[in-house]
CSV table of C-alpha atoms and ligand atoms in Angstrom, one decimal:
chain,number,residue,atom,x,y,z
R,1,THR,CA,66.2,79.4,163.9
R,2,LEU,CA,65.0,75.8,163.3
R,3,ASN,CA,61.7,75.8,165.0
R,4,ARG,CA,60.2,72.4,165.8
R,5,PRO,CA,61.4,72.2,169.4
R,6,GLU,CA,59.0,69.3,170.3
R,7,ARG,CA,61.0,67.1,167.8
R,8,LEU,CA,64.4,68.6,168.7
R,9,ASN,CA,64.1,70.5,165.3
R,10,ALA,CA,64.4,67.3,163.3
R,11,LEU,CA,64.4,68.3,159.6
R,12,THR,CA,61.5,67.7,157.3
R,13,SER,CA,61.7,68.4,153.6
R,14,VAL,CA,59.7,71.6,154.1
R,15,MET,CA,62.3,72.8,156.7
R,16,SER,CA,65.1,72.0,154.4
R,17,ASP,CA,63.4,74.0,151.6
R,18,GLU,CA,62.9,76.9,154.0
R,19,LEU,CA,66.5,76.9,155.0
R,20,VAL,CA,67.6,77.0,151.4
R,21,ASP,CA,65.1,79.9,150.8
R,22,ALA,CA,66.5,81.7,153.8
R,23,PHE,CA,70.1,81.4,152.6
R,24,GLU,CA,69.1,82.4,149.0
R,25,GLY,CA,67.3,85.4,150.5
R,26,VAL,CA,70.3,86.4,152.5
R,27,ASN,CA,72.6,86.0,149.5
R,28,ALA,CA,70.3,87.9,147.1
R,29,ALA,CA,69.7,90.8,149.4
R,30,GLY,CA,73.4,91.4,149.9
R,31,VAL,CA,73.1,93.4,153.1
R,32,SER,CA,73.8,90.8,155.8
R,33,ARG,CA,77.3,90.4,157.1
R,34,ALA,CA,76.9,87.3,159.3
R,35,VAL,CA,74.5,84.4,159.6
R,36,VAL,CA,73.6,82.4,162.7
R,37,VAL,CA,71.9,79.0,162.4
R,38,THR,CA,70.4,77.8,165.7
R,39,GLY,CA,67.6,75.8,167.2
R,40,ALA,CA,64.5,76.6,169.3
R,41,GLY,CA,64.1,74.8,172.6
R,42,ARG,CA,66.5,72.2,174.0
R,43,GLY,CA,67.7,70.8,170.7
R,44,PHE,CA,69.8,72.1,167.8
R,45,CYS,CA,68.7,69.6,165.2
R,46,ALA,CA,68.1,65.9,165.6
R,47,GLY,CA,68.8,65.2,161.9
R,48,GLN,CA,66.3,63.9,159.4
R,49,ASP,CA,62.8,63.7,160.8
R,50,LEU,CA,62.4,59.9,161.0
R,51,THR,CA,58.7,60.0,160.9
R,52,GLU,CA,58.6,61.7,157.5
R,53,PHE,CA,59.0,58.5,155.6
R,54,GLU,CA,57.5,56.2,158.3
R,55,GLN,CA,54.8,54.9,156.0
R,56,ALA,CA,57.3,53.9,153.3
R,57,TYR,CA,59.2,51.8,155.9
R,58,ARG,CA,56.0,50.3,157.4
R,59,ASP,CA,54.9,49.3,153.9
R,60,GLY,CA,58.2,47.6,153.4
R,61,GLY,CA,58.5,49.9,150.4
R,62,ARG,CA,62.0,51.0,149.3
R,63,LEU,CA,62.5,54.7,150.0
R,64,ASP,CA,63.9,56.7,147.1
R,65,VAL,CA,66.5,58.2,149.3
R,66,LYS,CA,68.6,59.5,146.4
R,67,ALA,CA,65.8,61.6,145.2
R,68,HIS,CA,65.2,62.8,148.7
R,69,LEU,CA,68.8,63.7,149.2
R,70,ASP,CA,69.0,65.4,145.9
R,71,THR,CA,66.1,67.7,146.6
R,72,SER,CA,67.0,68.4,150.3
R,73,TYR,CA,70.5,68.1,151.7
R,74,HIS,CA,72.3,68.4,148.4
R,75,LYS,CA,70.8,71.8,148.0
R,76,LEU,CA,71.1,72.9,151.7
R,77,ILE,CA,74.7,71.9,152.5
R,78,PRO,CA,76.3,73.5,149.4
R,79,ILE,CA,74.4,76.8,149.8
R,80,ILE,CA,75.7,77.1,153.3
R,81,VAL,CA,79.3,76.3,152.2
R,82,ASN,CA,79.0,78.7,149.2
R,83,THR,CA,77.4,81.6,151.1
R,84,PRO,CA,80.1,84.4,151.0
R,85,LEU,CA,79.4,85.4,154.7
R,86,PRO,CA,80.6,84.0,158.0
R,87,VAL,CA,78.0,81.3,159.0
R,88,ILE,CA,77.9,80.4,162.6
R,89,ALA,CA,76.2,77.2,163.9
R,90,ALA,CA,75.0,78.1,167.4
R,91,VAL,CA,74.6,74.6,168.8
R,92,ASN,CA,72.3,75.1,171.7
R,93,GLY,CA,71.5,71.5,172.2
R,94,VAL,CA,71.8,68.1,170.6
R,95,ALA,CA,73.1,67.9,167.0
R,96,ALA,CA,72.5,64.4,165.5
R,97,GLY,CA,72.9,62.9,162.0
R,98,ALA,CA,72.1,65.5,159.4
R,99,GLY,CA,71.9,68.0,162.3
R,100,LEU,CA,75.6,67.4,162.9
R,101,SER,CA,76.2,67.7,159.2
R,102,LEU,CA,74.4,71.0,159.2
R,103,ALA,CA,76.6,72.3,162.0
R,104,THR,CA,79.8,71.1,160.4
R,105,ALA,CA,78.9,72.7,157.1
R,106,CYS,CA,78.9,76.1,158.9
R,107,ASP,CA,82.1,78.1,159.3
R,108,LEU,CA,82.2,78.2,163.0
R,109,ARG,CA,80.6,76.2,165.7
R,110,LEU,CA,79.7,77.7,169.1
R,111,ALA,CA,78.3,75.4,171.6
R,112,SER,CA,76.2,75.8,174.7
R,113,ASP,CA,77.5,73.7,177.6
R,114,GLU,CA,74.3,71.7,177.1
R,115,ALA,CA,75.1,70.8,173.5
R,116,ARG,CA,75.7,67.1,172.5
R,117,PHE,CA,76.9,65.7,169.2
R,118,THR,CA,76.4,62.4,167.5
R,119,GLN,CA,76.9,60.8,164.1
R,120,ALA,CA,73.6,59.1,164.7
R,121,PHE,CA,73.4,57.4,161.3
R,122,VAL,CA,74.8,54.1,162.4
R,123,LYS,CA,72.3,53.8,165.2
R,124,ILE,CA,69.6,53.4,162.6
R,125,GLY,CA,71.6,51.3,160.2
R,126,LEU,CA,72.7,54.1,157.9
R,127,ALA,CA,76.0,55.4,156.6
R,128,PRO,CA,76.6,59.2,156.7
R,129,ASP,CA,74.9,61.5,154.3
R,130,SER,CA,74.4,65.3,154.0
R,131,GLY,CA,78.2,65.8,154.2
R,132,GLY,CA,78.6,63.6,157.3
R,133,SER,CA,81.6,61.8,155.7
R,134,TYR,CA,83.1,65.0,154.3
R,135,PHE,CA,83.3,67.6,157.0
R,136,LEU,CA,84.0,65.6,160.2
R,137,PRO,CA,87.3,64.1,159.1
R,138,ARG,CA,88.5,67.5,157.9
R,139,LEU,CA,87.6,69.1,161.2
R,140,ILE,CA,88.7,66.5,163.8
R,141,GLY,CA,90.9,64.1,161.8
R,142,TYR,CA,90.2,60.8,160.1
R,143,ALA,CA,90.7,58.4,163.0
R,144,LYS,CA,88.4,60.2,165.5
R,145,ALA,CA,85.8,60.9,162.8
R,146,LEU,CA,85.7,57.3,161.8
R,147,GLU,CA,85.4,56.2,165.4
R,148,LEU,CA,82.5,58.6,166.1
R,149,THR,CA,80.9,57.5,162.8
R,150,MET,CA,81.2,53.8,163.5
R,151,THR,CA,79.9,54.0,167.1
R,152,GLY,CA,77.4,56.9,166.9
R,153,GLU,CA,78.8,57.9,170.4
R,154,LEU,CA,77.1,60.9,171.9
R,155,VAL,CA,79.8,63.4,172.9
R,156,ASP,CA,79.3,66.4,175.2
R,157,ALA,CA,80.3,70.0,174.6
R,158,LYS,CA,83.6,69.8,176.5
R,159,THR,CA,84.7,66.7,174.5
R,160,ALA,CA,83.6,68.5,171.3
R,161,LEU,CA,85.8,71.4,172.3
R,162,ASP,CA,88.8,69.1,173.0
R,163,LEU,CA,88.3,67.5,169.6
R,164,GLY,CA,88.2,70.8,167.8
R,165,LEU,CA,84.7,70.1,166.6
R,166,VAL,CA,83.5,73.4,168.2
R,167,SER,CA,85.5,76.6,168.7
R,168,ARG,CA,84.0,77.8,172.0
R,169,VAL,CA,81.6,76.6,174.7
R,170,PHE,CA,79.4,79.1,176.6
R,171,PRO,CA,77.1,78.6,179.6
R,172,ALA,CA,73.5,77.8,178.5
R,173,ALA,CA,72.2,80.7,180.5
R,174,SER,CA,74.2,83.3,178.5
R,175,PHE,CA,74.5,81.4,175.2
R,176,ARG,CA,72.2,83.6,173.0
R,177,GLU,CA,74.0,86.7,174.2
R,178,ASN,CA,77.5,85.2,173.7
R,179,VAL,CA,76.5,84.1,170.2
R,180,ALA,CA,75.2,87.5,169.4
R,181,ASP,CA,78.5,89.1,170.5
R,182,VAL,CA,80.6,86.7,168.3
R,183,ALA,CA,78.2,87.3,165.4
R,184,ALA,CA,78.4,91.1,165.8
R,185,GLU,CA,82.2,90.9,166.0
R,186,LEU,CA,82.3,88.9,162.7
R,187,ALA,CA,79.8,91.2,161.1
R,188,SER,CA,82.1,94.2,161.9
R,189,LEU,CA,85.0,92.7,159.9
R,190,PRO,CA,85.7,93.1,156.2
R,191,THR,CA,82.9,90.9,154.8
R,192,LYS,CA,84.3,90.5,151.3
R,193,ALA,CA,87.6,89.4,152.6
R,194,ILE,CA,85.9,86.8,154.8
R,195,GLY,CA,83.9,85.5,151.8
R,196,GLU,CA,87.1,85.1,149.7
R,197,SER,CA,89.0,83.6,152.6
R,198,LYS,CA,86.3,81.0,153.2
R,199,ARG,CA,86.3,80.1,149.5
R,200,LEU,CA,90.1,80.0,149.2
R,201,LEU,CA,90.5,77.7,152.2
R,202,ARG,CA,87.8,75.3,151.1
R,203,GLU,CA,89.1,75.1,147.5
R,204,ALA,CA,92.7,74.7,148.7
R,205,LEU,CA,91.8,71.5,150.5
R,206,GLU,CA,91.5,69.9,147.0
R,207,LEU,CA,94.3,71.8,145.2
R,208,GLY,CA,98.0,71.6,144.6
R,209,LEU,CA,100.2,74.5,145.8
R,210,ASP,CA,100.7,76.2,142.4
R,211,VAL,CA,97.0,76.4,141.7
R,212,ALA,CA,96.3,77.5,145.3
R,213,LEU,CA,98.8,80.3,144.9
R,214,ASP,CA,97.2,81.4,141.6
R,215,ARG,CA,93.7,81.5,143.3
R,216,GLU,CA,95.1,83.5,146.1
R,217,ALA,CA,96.6,86.0,143.7
R,218,ASP,CA,93.2,86.4,141.9
R,219,ALA,CA,91.4,86.9,145.2
R,220,GLN,CA,94.0,89.4,146.4
R,221,ASP,CA,93.6,91.3,143.1
R,222,ARG,CA,89.9,91.7,143.9
R,223,MET,CA,90.6,92.5,147.6
R,224,VAL,CA,93.0,95.3,147.1
R,225,GLN,CA,90.3,97.2,145.3
R,226,THR,CA,87.8,97.0,148.1
R,227,ALA,CA,86.9,100.0,150.3
R,228,ASP,CA,87.5,97.9,153.4
R,229,HIS,CA,91.1,97.2,152.4
R,230,ILE,CA,91.7,100.9,151.8
R,231,GLU,CA,90.1,101.7,155.1
R,232,GLY,CA,92.2,98.9,156.9
R,233,VAL,CA,95.5,100.2,155.6
R,234,THR,CA,94.6,103.9,156.1
R,235,ALA,CA,93.4,103.2,159.7
R,236,PHE,CA,96.7,101.3,160.4
R,237,VAL,CA,98.9,104.1,159.2
R,238,GLU,CA,96.8,106.7,161.0
R,239,LYS,CA,96.9,104.6,164.2
R,240,ARG,CA,93.2,104.4,164.6
R,241,GLU,CA,90.5,101.7,164.7
R,242,PRO,CA,89.2,100.8,161.2
R,243,ILE,CA,85.5,101.1,160.4
R,244,PHE,CA,84.7,98.4,157.9
R,245,LYS,CA,81.5,98.5,155.9
R,246,GLY,CA,81.6,95.2,154.1
R,247,GLU,CA,82.3,96.9,150.8
A,1,T3D,O1,65.9,58.7,155.3
A,1,T3D,C1,66.6,59.6,154.9
A,1,T3D,O2,66.1,60.7,154.5
A,1,T3D,C2,68.1,59.5,155.0
A,1,T3D,C3,68.7,60.7,155.7
A,1,T3D,C4,69.1,60.6,156.9
A,1,T3D,C5,69.8,61.8,157.6
A,1,T3D,C6,69.8,61.6,159.1
A,1,T3D,O3,69.8,62.6,159.7
A,1,T3D,S1,69.8,60.0,159.7
A,1,T3D,C7,69.8,60.4,161.5
A,1,T3D,C8,68.5,60.8,162.0
A,1,T3D,N1,68.5,61.2,163.4
A,1,T3D,C9,68.6,60.3,164.4
A,1,T3D,O4,68.7,59.1,164.2
A,1,T3D,C10,68.5,60.8,165.8
A,1,T3D,C11,67.3,60.3,166.5
A,1,T3D,N2,67.1,60.9,167.8
A,1,T3D,C12,67.9,60.5,168.8
A,1,T3D,O5,68.7,59.6,168.8
A,1,T3D,C13,67.6,61.2,170.1
A,1,T3D,O6,66.4,61.8,170.0
A,1,T3D,C14,68.7,62.2,170.5
A,1,T3D,C15,70.0,61.5,170.9
A,1,T3D,C16,68.9,63.2,169.3
A,1,T3D,C17,68.2,63.1,171.7
A,1,T3D,O7,67.8,62.2,172.7
A,1,T3D,P1,67.0,62.8,173.9
A,1,T3D,O8,66.8,61.7,174.9
A,1,T3D,O9,67.5,64.1,174.4
A,1,T3D,O10,65.5,63.2,173.3
A,1,T3D,P2,64.3,62.2,172.9
A,1,T3D,O11,63.4,62.0,174.0
A,1,T3D,O12,64.9,61.0,172.2
A,1,T3D,O13,63.6,63.1,171.7
A,1,T3D,C18,62.7,64.1,172.1
A,1,T3D,C19,61.5,64.0,171.1
A,1,T3D,O14,62.0,64.3,169.8
A,1,T3D,C20,61.0,62.6,171.0
A,1,T3D,O15,59.6,62.7,170.7
A,1,T3D,P3,58.5,62.3,171.9
A,1,T3D,O16,58.8,60.9,172.3
A,1,T3D,O17,58.7,63.4,173.0
A,1,T3D,O18,57.2,62.5,171.1
A,1,T3D,C21,61.7,62.0,169.8
A,1,T3D,O19,60.9,61.0,169.2
A,1,T3D,C22,61.7,63.2,168.9
A,1,T3D,N3,62.8,63.1,167.9
A,1,T3D,C23,64.1,63.1,168.2
A,1,T3D,N4,64.8,62.9,167.1
A,1,T3D,C24,63.9,62.8,166.1
A,1,T3D,C25,62.6,62.9,166.6
A,1,T3D,N5,61.5,62.8,165.9
A,1,T3D,C26,61.7,62.6,164.6
A,1,T3D,N6,62.9,62.5,164.0
A,1,T3D,C27,64.0,62.5,164.7
A,1,T3D,N7,65.3,62.5,164.1
């Protein structure tokens, strides 16, 4: 949980490092079967904390933004994408700029009916970063993504649902509970198969069919040997509910 509610959880370099540490911890421990990223208070994440480099701007000094991106978002976004677990963005409130990128880097976006979304970059004279040019066109299509990026328009949860930017919208009052239910459901599924599926679909976006088919065959070769696959097939033929252990 991003926890700077008074700043709508705007990201500092420290927070970005802490998020990377959290994902590294989850991946190293190898016991988790789903991850939820959410925000404390009324915001999800308002993007880069614009006060972090305030002095550099006031001094008229040029910010070494490439160095900043390298050490922050370029570590954070890939680790989310490469985490072999279902990662849910529980968008409880506004998601802006890098905060929207953070949400779109996750595998599933669940929104509170109080959530709002904006490619805020243009409003402060920036182009997208942190994956802001990569994920949005893939999720909602090029034309709408470009429109939202050029205008910085703030869209509400219902519009985000209509656009396919979020999968489901829940009432704010029951949001945490609804998210926990979805996370528990995902955590009860065959975790290794989810990890492979996530990787295959992402890679296939950039591949030709022949290579994609080869990668699927390699993944399936690994999957048929998993305990969860054996349990799934056995449960099916025995006409009972499977109990998957993520193994
Ligand atoms: O420089 C680089 O590192 C390049 C990387 C850039 C990556 C990016 O993410 S660029 C985009 C950065 N984010 C934004 O430009 C969004 C700025 N915020 C807003 O436009 C609005 O706050 C929202 C539309 C997100 C929400 O509006 P609203 O009316 O619900 O809330 P508010 O009153 O504007 O904000 C509440 C407080 O949070 C307020 O503080 P205050 O006045 O109560 O003391 C506001 O200043 C603070 N806050 C909101 N966003 C940020 C922030 N403080 C620091 N950084 C923020 N991004």
